[in-house]
mmCIF file of N, CA and C in Angstrom:
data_model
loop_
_atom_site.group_PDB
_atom_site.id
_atom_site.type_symbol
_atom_site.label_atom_id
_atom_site.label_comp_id
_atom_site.label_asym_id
_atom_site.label_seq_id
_atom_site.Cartn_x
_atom_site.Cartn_y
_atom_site.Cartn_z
ATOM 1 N N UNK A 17 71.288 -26.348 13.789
ATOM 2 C CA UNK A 17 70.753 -25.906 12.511
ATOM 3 C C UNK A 17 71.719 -26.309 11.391
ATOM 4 N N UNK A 18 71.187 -26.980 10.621
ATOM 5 C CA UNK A 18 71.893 -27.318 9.235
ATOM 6 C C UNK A 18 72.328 -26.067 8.462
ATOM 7 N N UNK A 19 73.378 -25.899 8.506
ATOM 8 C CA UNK A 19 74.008 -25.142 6.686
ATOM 9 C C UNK A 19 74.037 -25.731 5.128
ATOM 10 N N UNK A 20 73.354 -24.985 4.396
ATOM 11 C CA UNK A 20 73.045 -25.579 3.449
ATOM 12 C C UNK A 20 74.190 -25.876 2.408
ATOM 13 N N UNK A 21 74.474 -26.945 1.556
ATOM 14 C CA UNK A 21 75.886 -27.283 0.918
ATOM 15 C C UNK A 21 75.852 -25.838 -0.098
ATOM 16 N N UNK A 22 77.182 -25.630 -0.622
ATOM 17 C CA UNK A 22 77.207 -25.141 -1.586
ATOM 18 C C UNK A 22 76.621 -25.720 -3.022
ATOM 19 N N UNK A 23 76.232 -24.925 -3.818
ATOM 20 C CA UNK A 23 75.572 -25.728 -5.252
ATOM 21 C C UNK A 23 76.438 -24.951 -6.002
ATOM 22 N N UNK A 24 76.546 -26.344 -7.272
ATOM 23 C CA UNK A 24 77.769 -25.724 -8.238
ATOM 24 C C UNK A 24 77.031 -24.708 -8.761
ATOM 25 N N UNK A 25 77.833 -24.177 -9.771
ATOM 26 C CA UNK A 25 77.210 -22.895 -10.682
ATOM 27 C C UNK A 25 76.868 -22.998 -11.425
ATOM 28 N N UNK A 26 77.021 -24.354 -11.869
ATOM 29 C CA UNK A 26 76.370 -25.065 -13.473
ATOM 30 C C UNK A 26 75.040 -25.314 -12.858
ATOM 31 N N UNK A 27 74.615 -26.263 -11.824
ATOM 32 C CA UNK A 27 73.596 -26.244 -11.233
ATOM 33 C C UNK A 27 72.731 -25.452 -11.331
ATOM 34 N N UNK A 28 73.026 -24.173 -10.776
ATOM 35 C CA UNK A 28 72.452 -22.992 -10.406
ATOM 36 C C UNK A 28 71.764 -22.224 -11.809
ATOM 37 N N UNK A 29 72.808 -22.789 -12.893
ATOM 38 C CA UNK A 29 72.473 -21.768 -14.123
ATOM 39 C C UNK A 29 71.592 -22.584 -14.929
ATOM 40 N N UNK A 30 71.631 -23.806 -14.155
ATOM 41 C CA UNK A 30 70.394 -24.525 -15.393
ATOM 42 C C UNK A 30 69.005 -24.823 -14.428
ATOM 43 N N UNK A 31 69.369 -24.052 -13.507
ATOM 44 C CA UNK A 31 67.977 -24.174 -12.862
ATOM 45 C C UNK A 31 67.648 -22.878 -13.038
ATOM 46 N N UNK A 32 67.787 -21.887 -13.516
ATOM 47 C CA UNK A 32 67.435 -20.029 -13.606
ATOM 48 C C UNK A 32 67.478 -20.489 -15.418
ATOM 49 N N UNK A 33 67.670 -21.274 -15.865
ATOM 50 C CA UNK A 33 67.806 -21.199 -17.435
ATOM 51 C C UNK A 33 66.109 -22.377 -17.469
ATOM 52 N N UNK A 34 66.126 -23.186 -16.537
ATOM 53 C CA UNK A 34 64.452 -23.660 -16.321
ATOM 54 C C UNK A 34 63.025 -22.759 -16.452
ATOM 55 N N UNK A 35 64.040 -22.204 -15.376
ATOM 56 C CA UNK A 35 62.820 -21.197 -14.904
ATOM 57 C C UNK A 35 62.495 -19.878 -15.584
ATOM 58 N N UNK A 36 63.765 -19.330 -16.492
ATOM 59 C CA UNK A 36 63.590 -18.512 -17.408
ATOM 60 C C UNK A 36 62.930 -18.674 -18.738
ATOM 61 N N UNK A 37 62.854 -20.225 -18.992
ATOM 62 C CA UNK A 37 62.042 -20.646 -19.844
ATOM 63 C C UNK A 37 60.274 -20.719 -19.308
ATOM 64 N N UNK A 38 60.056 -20.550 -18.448
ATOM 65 C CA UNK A 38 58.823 -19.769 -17.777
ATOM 66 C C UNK A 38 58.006 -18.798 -17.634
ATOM 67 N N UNK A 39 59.178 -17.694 -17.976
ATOM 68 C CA UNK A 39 59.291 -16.391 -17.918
ATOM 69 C C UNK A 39 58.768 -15.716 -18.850
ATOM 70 N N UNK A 40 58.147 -16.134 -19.952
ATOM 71 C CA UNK A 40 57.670 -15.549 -21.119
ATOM 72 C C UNK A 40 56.051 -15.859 -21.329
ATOM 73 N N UNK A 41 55.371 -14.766 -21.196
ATOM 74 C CA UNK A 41 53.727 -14.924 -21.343
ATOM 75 C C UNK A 41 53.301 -15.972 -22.234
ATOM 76 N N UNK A 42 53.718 -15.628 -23.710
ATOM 77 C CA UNK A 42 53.480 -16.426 -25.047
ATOM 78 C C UNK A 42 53.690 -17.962 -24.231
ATOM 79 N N UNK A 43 55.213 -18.218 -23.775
ATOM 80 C CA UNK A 43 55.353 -19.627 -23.280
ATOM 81 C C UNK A 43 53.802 -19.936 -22.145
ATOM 82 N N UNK A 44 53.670 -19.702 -21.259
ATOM 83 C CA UNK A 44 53.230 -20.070 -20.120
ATOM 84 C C UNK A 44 51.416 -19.842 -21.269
ATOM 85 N N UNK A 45 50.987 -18.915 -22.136
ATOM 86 C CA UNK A 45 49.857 -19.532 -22.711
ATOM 87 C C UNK A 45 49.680 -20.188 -23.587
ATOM 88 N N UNK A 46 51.047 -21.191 -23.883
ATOM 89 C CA UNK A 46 51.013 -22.253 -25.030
ATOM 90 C C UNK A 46 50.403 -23.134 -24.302
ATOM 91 N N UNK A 47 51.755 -23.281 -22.644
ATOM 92 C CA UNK A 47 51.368 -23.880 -22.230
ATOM 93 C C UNK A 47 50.522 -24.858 -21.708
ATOM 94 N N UNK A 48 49.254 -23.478 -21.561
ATOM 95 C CA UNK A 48 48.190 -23.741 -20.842
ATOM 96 C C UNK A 48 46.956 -24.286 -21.891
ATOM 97 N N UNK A 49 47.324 -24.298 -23.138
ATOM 98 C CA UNK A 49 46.494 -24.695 -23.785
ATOM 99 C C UNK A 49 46.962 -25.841 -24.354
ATOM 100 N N UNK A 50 48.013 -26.618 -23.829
ATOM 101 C CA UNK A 50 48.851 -27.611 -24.778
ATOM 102 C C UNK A 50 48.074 -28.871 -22.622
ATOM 103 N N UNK A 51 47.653 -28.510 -22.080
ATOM 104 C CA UNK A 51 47.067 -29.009 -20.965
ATOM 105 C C UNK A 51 46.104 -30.111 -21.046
ATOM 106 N N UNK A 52 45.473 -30.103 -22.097
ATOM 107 C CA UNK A 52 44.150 -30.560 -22.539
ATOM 108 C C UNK A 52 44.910 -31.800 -23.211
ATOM 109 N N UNK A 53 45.606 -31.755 -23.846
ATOM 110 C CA UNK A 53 46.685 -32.497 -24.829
ATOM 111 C C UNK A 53 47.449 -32.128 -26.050
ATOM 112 N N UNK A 54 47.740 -32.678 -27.010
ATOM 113 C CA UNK A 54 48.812 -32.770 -28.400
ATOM 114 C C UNK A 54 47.665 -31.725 -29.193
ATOM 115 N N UNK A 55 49.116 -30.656 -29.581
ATOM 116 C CA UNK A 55 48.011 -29.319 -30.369
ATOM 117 C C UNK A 55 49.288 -29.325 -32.144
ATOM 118 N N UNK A 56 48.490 -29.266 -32.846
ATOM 119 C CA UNK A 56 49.540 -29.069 -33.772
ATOM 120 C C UNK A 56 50.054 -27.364 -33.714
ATOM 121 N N UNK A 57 50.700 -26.698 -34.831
ATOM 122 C CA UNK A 57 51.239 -25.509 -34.534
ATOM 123 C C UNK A 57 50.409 -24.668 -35.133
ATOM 124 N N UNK A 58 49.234 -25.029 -35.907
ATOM 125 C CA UNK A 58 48.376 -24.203 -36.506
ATOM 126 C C UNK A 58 47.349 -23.825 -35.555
ATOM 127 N N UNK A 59 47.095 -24.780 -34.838
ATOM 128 C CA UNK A 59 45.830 -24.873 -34.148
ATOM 129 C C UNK A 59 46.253 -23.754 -32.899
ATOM 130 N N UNK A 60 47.838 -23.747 -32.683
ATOM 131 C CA UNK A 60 48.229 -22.512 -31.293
ATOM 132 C C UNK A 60 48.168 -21.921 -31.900
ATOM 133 N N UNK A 61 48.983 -21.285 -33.061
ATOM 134 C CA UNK A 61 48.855 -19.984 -33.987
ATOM 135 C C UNK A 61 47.529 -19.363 -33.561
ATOM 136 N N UNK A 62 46.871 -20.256 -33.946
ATOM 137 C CA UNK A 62 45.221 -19.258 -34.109
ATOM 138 C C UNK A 62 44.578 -19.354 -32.769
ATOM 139 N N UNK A 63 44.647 -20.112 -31.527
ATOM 140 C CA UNK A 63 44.217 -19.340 -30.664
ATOM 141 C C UNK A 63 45.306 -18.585 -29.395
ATOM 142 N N UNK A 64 46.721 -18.001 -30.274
ATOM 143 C CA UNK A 64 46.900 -17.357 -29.798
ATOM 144 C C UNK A 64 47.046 -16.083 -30.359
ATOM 145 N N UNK A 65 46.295 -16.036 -31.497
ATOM 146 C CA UNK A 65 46.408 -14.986 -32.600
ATOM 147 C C UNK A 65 47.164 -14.204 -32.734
ATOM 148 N N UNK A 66 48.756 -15.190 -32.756
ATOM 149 C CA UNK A 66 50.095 -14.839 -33.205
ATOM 150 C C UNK A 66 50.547 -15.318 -34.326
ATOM 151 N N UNK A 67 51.677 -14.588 -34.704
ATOM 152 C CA UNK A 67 52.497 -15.637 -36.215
ATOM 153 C C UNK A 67 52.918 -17.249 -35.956
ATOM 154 N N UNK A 68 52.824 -17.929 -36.767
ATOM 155 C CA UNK A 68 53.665 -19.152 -36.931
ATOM 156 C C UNK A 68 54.825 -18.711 -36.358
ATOM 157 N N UNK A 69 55.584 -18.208 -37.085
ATOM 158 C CA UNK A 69 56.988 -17.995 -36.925
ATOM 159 C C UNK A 69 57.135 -17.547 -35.197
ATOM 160 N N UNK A 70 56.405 -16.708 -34.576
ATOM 161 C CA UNK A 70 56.389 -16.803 -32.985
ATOM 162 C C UNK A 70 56.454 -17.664 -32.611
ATOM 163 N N UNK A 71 54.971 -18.701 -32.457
ATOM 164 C CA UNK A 71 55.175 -19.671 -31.578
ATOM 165 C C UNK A 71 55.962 -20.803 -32.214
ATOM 166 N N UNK A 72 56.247 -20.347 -33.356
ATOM 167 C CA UNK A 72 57.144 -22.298 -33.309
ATOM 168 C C UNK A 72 58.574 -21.546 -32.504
ATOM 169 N N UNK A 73 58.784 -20.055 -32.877
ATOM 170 C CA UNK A 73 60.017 -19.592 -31.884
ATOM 171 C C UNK A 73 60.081 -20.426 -29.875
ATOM 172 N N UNK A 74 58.508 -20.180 -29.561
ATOM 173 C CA UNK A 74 58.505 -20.186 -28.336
ATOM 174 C C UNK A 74 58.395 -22.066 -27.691
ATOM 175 N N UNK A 75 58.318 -22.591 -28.906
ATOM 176 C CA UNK A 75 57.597 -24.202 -29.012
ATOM 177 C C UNK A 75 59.193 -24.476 -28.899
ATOM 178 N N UNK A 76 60.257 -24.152 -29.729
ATOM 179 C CA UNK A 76 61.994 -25.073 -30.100
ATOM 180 C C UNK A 76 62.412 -24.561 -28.326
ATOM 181 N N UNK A 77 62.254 -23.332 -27.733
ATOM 182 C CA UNK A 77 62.484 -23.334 -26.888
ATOM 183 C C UNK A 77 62.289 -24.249 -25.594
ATOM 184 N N UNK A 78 60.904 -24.179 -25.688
ATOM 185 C CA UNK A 78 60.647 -24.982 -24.416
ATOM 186 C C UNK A 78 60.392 -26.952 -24.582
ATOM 187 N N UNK A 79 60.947 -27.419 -25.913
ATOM 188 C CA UNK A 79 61.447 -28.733 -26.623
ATOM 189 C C UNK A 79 62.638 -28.710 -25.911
ATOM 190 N N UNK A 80 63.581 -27.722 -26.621
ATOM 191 C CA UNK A 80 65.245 -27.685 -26.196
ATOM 192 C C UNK A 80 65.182 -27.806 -24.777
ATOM 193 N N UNK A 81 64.238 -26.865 -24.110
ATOM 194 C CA UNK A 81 63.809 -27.403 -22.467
ATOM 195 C C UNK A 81 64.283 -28.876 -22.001
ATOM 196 N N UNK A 82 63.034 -29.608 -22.689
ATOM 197 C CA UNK A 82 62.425 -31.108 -21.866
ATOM 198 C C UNK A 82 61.372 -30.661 -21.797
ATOM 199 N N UNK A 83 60.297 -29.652 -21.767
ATOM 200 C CA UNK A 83 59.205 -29.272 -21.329
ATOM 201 C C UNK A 83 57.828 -30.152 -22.215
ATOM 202 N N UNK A 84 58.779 -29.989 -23.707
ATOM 203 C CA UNK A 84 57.579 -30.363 -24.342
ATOM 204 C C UNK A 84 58.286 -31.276 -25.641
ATOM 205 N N UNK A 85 57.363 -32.497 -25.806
ATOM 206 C CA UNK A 85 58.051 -33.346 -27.316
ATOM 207 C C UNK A 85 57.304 -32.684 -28.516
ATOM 208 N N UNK A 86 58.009 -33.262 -29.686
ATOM 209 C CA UNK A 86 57.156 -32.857 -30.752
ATOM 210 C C UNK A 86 56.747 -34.293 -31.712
ATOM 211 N N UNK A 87 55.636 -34.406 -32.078
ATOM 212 C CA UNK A 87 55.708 -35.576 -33.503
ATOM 213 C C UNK A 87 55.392 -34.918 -34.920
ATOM 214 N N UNK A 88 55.791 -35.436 -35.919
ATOM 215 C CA UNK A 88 55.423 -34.297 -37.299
ATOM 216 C C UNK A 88 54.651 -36.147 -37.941
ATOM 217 N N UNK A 89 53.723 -35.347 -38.627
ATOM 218 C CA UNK A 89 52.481 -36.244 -39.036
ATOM 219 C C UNK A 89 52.214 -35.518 -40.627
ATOM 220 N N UNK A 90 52.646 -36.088 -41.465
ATOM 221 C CA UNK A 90 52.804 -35.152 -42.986
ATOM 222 C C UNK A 90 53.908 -34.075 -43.152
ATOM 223 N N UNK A 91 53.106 -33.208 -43.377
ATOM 224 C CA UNK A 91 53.749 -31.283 -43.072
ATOM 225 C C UNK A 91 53.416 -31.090 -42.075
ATOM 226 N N UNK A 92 52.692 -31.714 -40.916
ATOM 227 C CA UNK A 92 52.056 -30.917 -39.578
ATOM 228 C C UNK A 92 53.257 -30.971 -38.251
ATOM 229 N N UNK A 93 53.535 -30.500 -37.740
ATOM 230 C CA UNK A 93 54.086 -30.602 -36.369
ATOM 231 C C UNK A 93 53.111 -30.189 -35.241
ATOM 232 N N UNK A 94 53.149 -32.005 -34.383
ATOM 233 C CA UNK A 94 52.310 -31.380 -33.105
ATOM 234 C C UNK A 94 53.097 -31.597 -32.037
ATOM 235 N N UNK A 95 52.638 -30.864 -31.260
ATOM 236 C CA UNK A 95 53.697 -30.656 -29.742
ATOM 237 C C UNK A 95 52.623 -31.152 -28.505
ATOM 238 N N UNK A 96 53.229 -31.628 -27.227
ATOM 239 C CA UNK A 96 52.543 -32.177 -26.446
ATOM 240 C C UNK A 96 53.639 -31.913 -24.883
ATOM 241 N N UNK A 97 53.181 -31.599 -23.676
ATOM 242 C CA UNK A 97 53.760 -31.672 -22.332
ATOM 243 C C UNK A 97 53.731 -33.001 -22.713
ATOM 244 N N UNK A 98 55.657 -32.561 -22.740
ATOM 245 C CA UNK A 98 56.323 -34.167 -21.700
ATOM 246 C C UNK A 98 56.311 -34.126 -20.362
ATOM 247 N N UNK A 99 57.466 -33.195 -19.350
ATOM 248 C CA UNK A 99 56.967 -32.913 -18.260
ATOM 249 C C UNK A 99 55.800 -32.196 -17.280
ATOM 250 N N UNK A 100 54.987 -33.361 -17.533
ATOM 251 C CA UNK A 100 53.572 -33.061 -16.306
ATOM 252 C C UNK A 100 53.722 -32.336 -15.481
ATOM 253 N N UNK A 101 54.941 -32.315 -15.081
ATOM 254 C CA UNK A 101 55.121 -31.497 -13.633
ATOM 255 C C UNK A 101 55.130 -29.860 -13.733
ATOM 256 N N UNK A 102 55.255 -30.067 -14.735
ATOM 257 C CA UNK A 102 55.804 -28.323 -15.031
ATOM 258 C C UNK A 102 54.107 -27.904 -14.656
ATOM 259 N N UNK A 103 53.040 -28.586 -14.415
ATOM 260 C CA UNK A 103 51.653 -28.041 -14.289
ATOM 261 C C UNK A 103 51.534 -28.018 -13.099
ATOM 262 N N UNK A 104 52.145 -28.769 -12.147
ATOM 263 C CA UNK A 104 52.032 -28.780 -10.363
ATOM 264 C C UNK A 104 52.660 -27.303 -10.382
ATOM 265 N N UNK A 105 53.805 -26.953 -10.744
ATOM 266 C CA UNK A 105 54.795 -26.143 -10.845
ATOM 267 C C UNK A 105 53.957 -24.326 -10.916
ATOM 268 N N UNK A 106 53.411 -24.442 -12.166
ATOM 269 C CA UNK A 106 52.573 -23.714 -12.293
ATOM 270 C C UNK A 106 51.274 -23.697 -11.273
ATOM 271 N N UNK A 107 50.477 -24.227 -11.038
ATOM 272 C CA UNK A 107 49.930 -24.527 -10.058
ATOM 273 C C UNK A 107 50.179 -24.108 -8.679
ATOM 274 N N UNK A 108 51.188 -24.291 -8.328
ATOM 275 C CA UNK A 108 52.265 -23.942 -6.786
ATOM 276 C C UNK A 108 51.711 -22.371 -6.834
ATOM 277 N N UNK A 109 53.028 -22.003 -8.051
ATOM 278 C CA UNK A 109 53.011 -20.329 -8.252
ATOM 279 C C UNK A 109 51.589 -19.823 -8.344
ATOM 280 N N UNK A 110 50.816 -20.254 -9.268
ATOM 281 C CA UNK A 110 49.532 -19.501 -9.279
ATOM 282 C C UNK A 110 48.342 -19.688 -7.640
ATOM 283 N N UNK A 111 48.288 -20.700 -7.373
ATOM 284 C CA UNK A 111 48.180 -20.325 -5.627
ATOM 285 C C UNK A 111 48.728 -19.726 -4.900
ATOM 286 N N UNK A 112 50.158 -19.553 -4.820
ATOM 287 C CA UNK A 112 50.935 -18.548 -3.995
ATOM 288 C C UNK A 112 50.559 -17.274 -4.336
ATOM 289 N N UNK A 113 50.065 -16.533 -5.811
ATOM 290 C CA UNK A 113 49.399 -15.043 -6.204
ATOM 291 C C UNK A 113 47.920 -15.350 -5.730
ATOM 292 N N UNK A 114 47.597 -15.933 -5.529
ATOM 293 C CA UNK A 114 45.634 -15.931 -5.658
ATOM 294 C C UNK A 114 46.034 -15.368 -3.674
ATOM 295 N N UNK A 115 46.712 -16.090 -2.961
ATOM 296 C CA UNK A 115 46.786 -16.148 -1.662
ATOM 297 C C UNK A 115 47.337 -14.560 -1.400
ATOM 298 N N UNK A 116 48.134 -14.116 -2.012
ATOM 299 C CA UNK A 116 48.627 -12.529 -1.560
ATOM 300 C C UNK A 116 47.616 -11.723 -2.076
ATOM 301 N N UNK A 117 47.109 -11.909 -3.130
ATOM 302 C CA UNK A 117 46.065 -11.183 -4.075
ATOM 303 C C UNK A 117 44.984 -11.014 -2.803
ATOM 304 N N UNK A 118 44.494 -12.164 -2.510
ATOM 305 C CA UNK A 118 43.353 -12.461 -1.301
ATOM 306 C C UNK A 118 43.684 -11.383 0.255
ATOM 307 N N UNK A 119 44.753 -11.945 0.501
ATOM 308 C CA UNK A 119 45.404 -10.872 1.441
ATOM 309 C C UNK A 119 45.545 -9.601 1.691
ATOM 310 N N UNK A 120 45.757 -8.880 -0.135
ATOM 311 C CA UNK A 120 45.642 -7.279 -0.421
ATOM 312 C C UNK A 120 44.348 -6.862 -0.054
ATOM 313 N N UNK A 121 43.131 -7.678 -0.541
ATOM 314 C CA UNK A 121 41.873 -7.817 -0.673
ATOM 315 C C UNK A 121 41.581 -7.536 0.914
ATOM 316 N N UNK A 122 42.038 -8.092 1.492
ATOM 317 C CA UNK A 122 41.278 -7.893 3.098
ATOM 318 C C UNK A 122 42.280 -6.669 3.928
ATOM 319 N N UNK A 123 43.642 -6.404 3.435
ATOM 320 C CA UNK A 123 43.762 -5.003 3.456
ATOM 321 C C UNK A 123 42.465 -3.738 3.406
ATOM 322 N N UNK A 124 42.624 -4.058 2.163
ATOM 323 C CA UNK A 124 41.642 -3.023 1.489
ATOM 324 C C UNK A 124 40.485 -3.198 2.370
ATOM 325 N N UNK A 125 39.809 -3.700 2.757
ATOM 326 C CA UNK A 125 38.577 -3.924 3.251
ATOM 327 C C UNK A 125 38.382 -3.655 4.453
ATOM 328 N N UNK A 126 39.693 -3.624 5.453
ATOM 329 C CA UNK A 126 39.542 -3.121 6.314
ATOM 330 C C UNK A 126 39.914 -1.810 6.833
ATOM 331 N N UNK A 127 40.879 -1.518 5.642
ATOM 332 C CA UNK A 127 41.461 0.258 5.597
ATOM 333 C C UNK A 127 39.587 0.490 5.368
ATOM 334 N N UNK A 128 38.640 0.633 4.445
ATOM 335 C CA UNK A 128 37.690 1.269 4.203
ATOM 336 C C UNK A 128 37.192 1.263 5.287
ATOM 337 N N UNK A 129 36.646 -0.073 5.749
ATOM 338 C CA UNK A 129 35.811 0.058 6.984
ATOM 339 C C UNK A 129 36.805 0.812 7.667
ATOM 340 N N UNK A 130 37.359 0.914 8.466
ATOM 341 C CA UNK A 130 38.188 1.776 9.573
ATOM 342 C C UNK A 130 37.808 3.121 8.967
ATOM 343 N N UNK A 131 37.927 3.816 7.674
ATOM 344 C CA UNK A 131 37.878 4.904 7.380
ATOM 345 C C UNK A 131 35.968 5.389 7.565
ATOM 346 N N UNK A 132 35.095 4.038 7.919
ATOM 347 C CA UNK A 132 33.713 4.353 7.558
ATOM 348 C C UNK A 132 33.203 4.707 9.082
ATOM 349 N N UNK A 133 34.303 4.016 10.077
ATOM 350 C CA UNK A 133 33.979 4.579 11.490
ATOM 351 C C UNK A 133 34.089 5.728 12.204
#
């Protein structure tokens, strides 16, 4: 059996500083609407019927990431997924909940029946 190497700590902290950029609802439903393609910052504002000043908070974050580029076109700033992957990523995780979710589900279903015999 293999032992796994040690990983530096810089490593370690910019992979929990990745994934903590994840960690925030607002982020993960910019996200999901920045999927489709390039959204300017007005157009998230309003369907996430938050302030400007929020999401451009949650937009410099996940830029400073790598997650996402920006282009400014006049006064407008639009933002767009650079890394694609971050959607497999998401993807992974949200199958891994649908699968335990499913699992609770047939708990439940069979505690009742057992209780109906």
């Amino acid at each position: 059996m293999k032992t796994a190497k040690p990983v530096p700590q810089e490593v370690v902290q910019q992979v929990a500083d990745y994934f903590s950029v994840l960690g925030e609802p607002m982020r993960l439903r910019i996200l999901n609407l920045l999927r489709d393609g390039e959204k300017c910052v007005q157009d998230l504002v309003e369907a996430t019927d938050t302030s400007q000043a929020n999401v451009s908070k949650h937009l410099k974050v996940m830029l400073q990431a790598g997650i996402l580029t920006r282009r400014t076109k006049g006064t407008l700033a639009y933002y767009c997924v650079e890394d694609e992957l971050i959607f497999e990523l998401c993807n992974l995780v949200c199958d891994r909940l649908a699968s335990r979710i499913e699992q609770q589900a047939r708990h439940f279903r069979d505690f009742t029946l057992a209780s109906k015999q």
